Amino acid sequence: MAALRSYRLPSQPAYRQVAVQGKFVRTPSLSMRWIESPDGFCRFCFLAKKKNGNAVYRNKCRRILRPLFFGMVPSIKKPVWAMVIVTDPSDVMTAERLRESAFKIFRKMEWRTDAAGAPDVEG
C-alpha cells in the first residue's frame, strides 16, 4: 500500500477544484463532494467544521474516516478526488454512526464491500 500521504489532496487549488466542480453524495452523517481524478490517483480530504465540535472531536472523526476511505482505494475502479465532510455535531455523533455513514457512501458510489458491510480489501 502506498504511503498514506499519497492519498491526500495535494494543494489548495485541488480543494477548490473539488468544491466547485464536484458532484454530491449525501448520507445522514456525512456528505462527499467528488470529481473524477485528473491525475489517475484516488485522493481524499476530510473536513469536520469547528461549529460541530472541538479539536478533539474533529481529529477523532478524521482518525476514524482515513483508514476506511484509504482502505477502499484498491477496490475503486475509477479514481476520484473527494472531499468528505462530517455534518453531525459532536453530541449526536458516535464512531459506529460515522462508520455506517461511510459504508453508505461506499454503496452509493458502487465501491465494492463484502457482505458484512466492511471494505473488501484484498491482499
Tab-separated table of C-alpha atoms in Angstrom:
chain	number	residue	atom	x	y	z
A	1	MET	CA	0.000	0.000	0.000
A	2	ALA	CA	1.282	3.459	-0.845
A	3	ALA	CA	2.157	5.931	1.865
A	4	LEU	CA	-0.930	7.487	3.433
A	5	ARG	CA	0.120	10.985	2.420
A	6	SER	CA	-0.169	9.974	-1.222
A	7	TYR	CA	-3.948	9.619	-0.699
A	8	ARG	CA	-4.366	13.258	0.353
A	9	LEU	CA	-5.382	16.091	-1.940
A	10	PRO	CA	-2.165	17.823	-2.974
A	11	SER	CA	-2.871	21.562	-2.632
A	12	GLN	CA	-5.388	24.310	-2.022
A	13	PRO	CA	-6.249	24.685	-5.731
A	14	ALA	CA	-7.165	20.982	-5.726
A	15	TYR	CA	-9.558	21.590	-2.804
A	16	ARG	CA	-11.160	24.441	-4.716
A	17	GLN	CA	-11.468	22.329	-7.853
A	18	VAL	CA	-13.333	19.604	-5.942
A	19	ALA	CA	-15.507	22.151	-4.112
A	20	VAL	CA	-16.542	23.999	-7.283
A	21	GLN	CA	-16.820	21.172	-9.827
A	22	GLY	CA	-17.687	18.242	-7.561
A	23	LYS	CA	-20.797	16.082	-7.507
A	24	PHE	CA	-22.528	15.349	-4.192
A	25	VAL	CA	-23.257	12.114	-2.363
A	26	ARG	CA	-25.060	12.536	0.962
A	27	THR	CA	-25.742	10.328	3.962
A	28	PRO	CA	-27.235	11.313	7.340
A	29	SER	CA	-23.829	11.979	8.964
A	30	LEU	CA	-21.522	12.656	6.003
A	31	SER	CA	-21.563	14.344	2.658
A	32	MET	CA	-18.983	13.788	-0.014
A	33	ARG	CA	-18.132	16.020	-2.930
A	34	TRP	CA	-16.109	14.282	-5.639
A	35	ILE	CA	-14.695	14.603	-9.133
A	36	GLU	CA	-13.014	12.082	-11.385
A	37	SER	CA	-9.301	12.131	-10.697
A	38	PRO	CA	-7.305	14.340	-13.088
A	39	ASP	CA	-4.056	12.541	-12.217
A	40	GLY	CA	-5.343	8.943	-12.085
A	41	PHE	CA	-4.909	8.513	-8.305
A	42	CYS	CA	-7.514	8.479	-5.521
A	43	ARG	CA	-7.111	11.420	-3.182
A	44	PHE	CA	-9.232	12.456	-0.199
A	45	CYS	CA	-9.587	15.248	2.328
A	46	PHE	CA	-11.690	15.072	5.485
A	47	LEU	CA	-13.458	18.119	6.880
A	48	ALA	CA	-15.111	18.459	10.269
A	49	LYS	CA	-16.182	22.048	10.860
A	50	LYS	CA	-15.373	23.921	14.016
A	51	LYS	CA	-19.048	24.625	14.713
A	52	ASN	CA	-19.691	20.860	15.010
A	53	GLY	CA	-17.235	20.270	17.840
A	54	ASN	CA	-13.879	20.946	19.402
A	55	ALA	CA	-10.480	19.903	18.024
A	56	VAL	CA	-10.572	16.545	19.826
A	57	TYR	CA	-13.864	15.677	18.103
A	58	ARG	CA	-12.672	16.844	14.678
A	59	ASN	CA	-9.437	14.834	14.961
A	60	LYS	CA	-11.359	11.745	16.111
A	61	CYS	CA	-13.591	11.971	13.024
A	62	ARG	CA	-10.544	12.141	10.764
A	63	ARG	CA	-8.853	9.237	12.578
A	64	ILE	CA	-11.933	7.063	12.036
A	65	LEU	CA	-12.513	8.053	8.388
A	66	ARG	CA	-8.969	7.923	6.997
A	67	PRO	CA	-8.413	4.152	7.276
A	68	LEU	CA	-11.927	3.427	5.966
A	69	PHE	CA	-11.526	5.509	2.810
A	70	PHE	CA	-7.841	4.741	2.257
A	71	GLY	CA	-8.662	1.022	2.618
A	72	MET	CA	-11.231	1.309	-0.175
A	73	VAL	CA	-8.715	2.678	-2.698
A	74	PRO	CA	-7.712	-0.737	-4.162
A	75	SER	CA	-11.370	-1.521	-4.991
A	76	ILE	CA	-12.177	1.812	-6.677
A	77	LYS	CA	-12.304	1.268	-10.429
A	78	LYS	CA	-12.425	4.958	-11.451
A	79	PRO	CA	-10.112	7.039	-9.240
A	80	VAL	CA	-11.654	10.088	-7.600
A	81	TRP	CA	-10.635	13.191	-5.738
A	82	ALA	CA	-13.063	13.532	-2.851
A	83	MET	CA	-13.840	15.913	-0.021
A	84	VAL	CA	-15.611	14.097	2.853
A	85	ILE	CA	-17.497	16.458	5.177
A	86	VAL	CA	-18.745	15.455	8.639
A	87	THR	CA	-22.179	17.047	9.114
A	88	ASP	CA	-23.220	15.795	12.567
A	89	PRO	CA	-22.368	17.759	15.723
A	90	SER	CA	-20.346	16.101	18.454
A	91	ASP	CA	-23.315	15.495	20.769
A	92	VAL	CA	-25.045	13.090	18.331
A	93	MET	CA	-22.028	11.540	16.587
A	94	THR	CA	-20.675	8.141	17.552
A	95	ALA	CA	-17.875	6.182	15.927
A	96	GLU	CA	-20.347	3.499	14.815
A	97	ARG	CA	-22.653	6.070	13.214
A	98	LEU	CA	-19.688	7.559	11.353
A	99	ARG	CA	-18.634	4.114	10.056
A	100	GLU	CA	-22.199	3.292	8.949
A	101	SER	CA	-22.386	6.562	7.012
A	102	ALA	CA	-19.044	5.831	5.355
A	103	PHE	CA	-20.295	2.388	4.263
A	104	LYS	CA	-23.455	4.006	2.848
A	105	ILE	CA	-21.259	6.307	0.773
A	106	PHE	CA	-19.290	3.278	-0.452
A	107	ARG	CA	-22.539	1.600	-1.561
A	108	LYS	CA	-23.838	4.752	-3.265
A	109	MET	CA	-20.558	5.168	-5.138
A	110	GLU	CA	-20.660	1.426	-6.006
A	111	TRP	CA	-17.298	0.780	-4.398
A	112	ARG	CA	-17.060	-2.914	-3.578
A	113	THR	CA	-17.675	-4.035	0.017
A	114	ASP	CA	-18.147	-7.520	1.429
A	115	ALA	CA	-21.494	-8.881	2.683
A	116	ALA	CA	-20.886	-7.665	6.250
A	117	GLY	CA	-20.514	-4.084	5.014
A	118	ALA	CA	-16.799	-3.824	5.717
A	119	PRO	CA	-14.426	-2.763	2.947
A	120	ASP	CA	-13.299	-5.711	0.858
A	121	VAL	CA	-9.530	-5.283	0.818
A	122	GLU	CA	-7.645	-7.998	-0.994
A	123	GLY	CA	-4.075	-8.893	-0.362
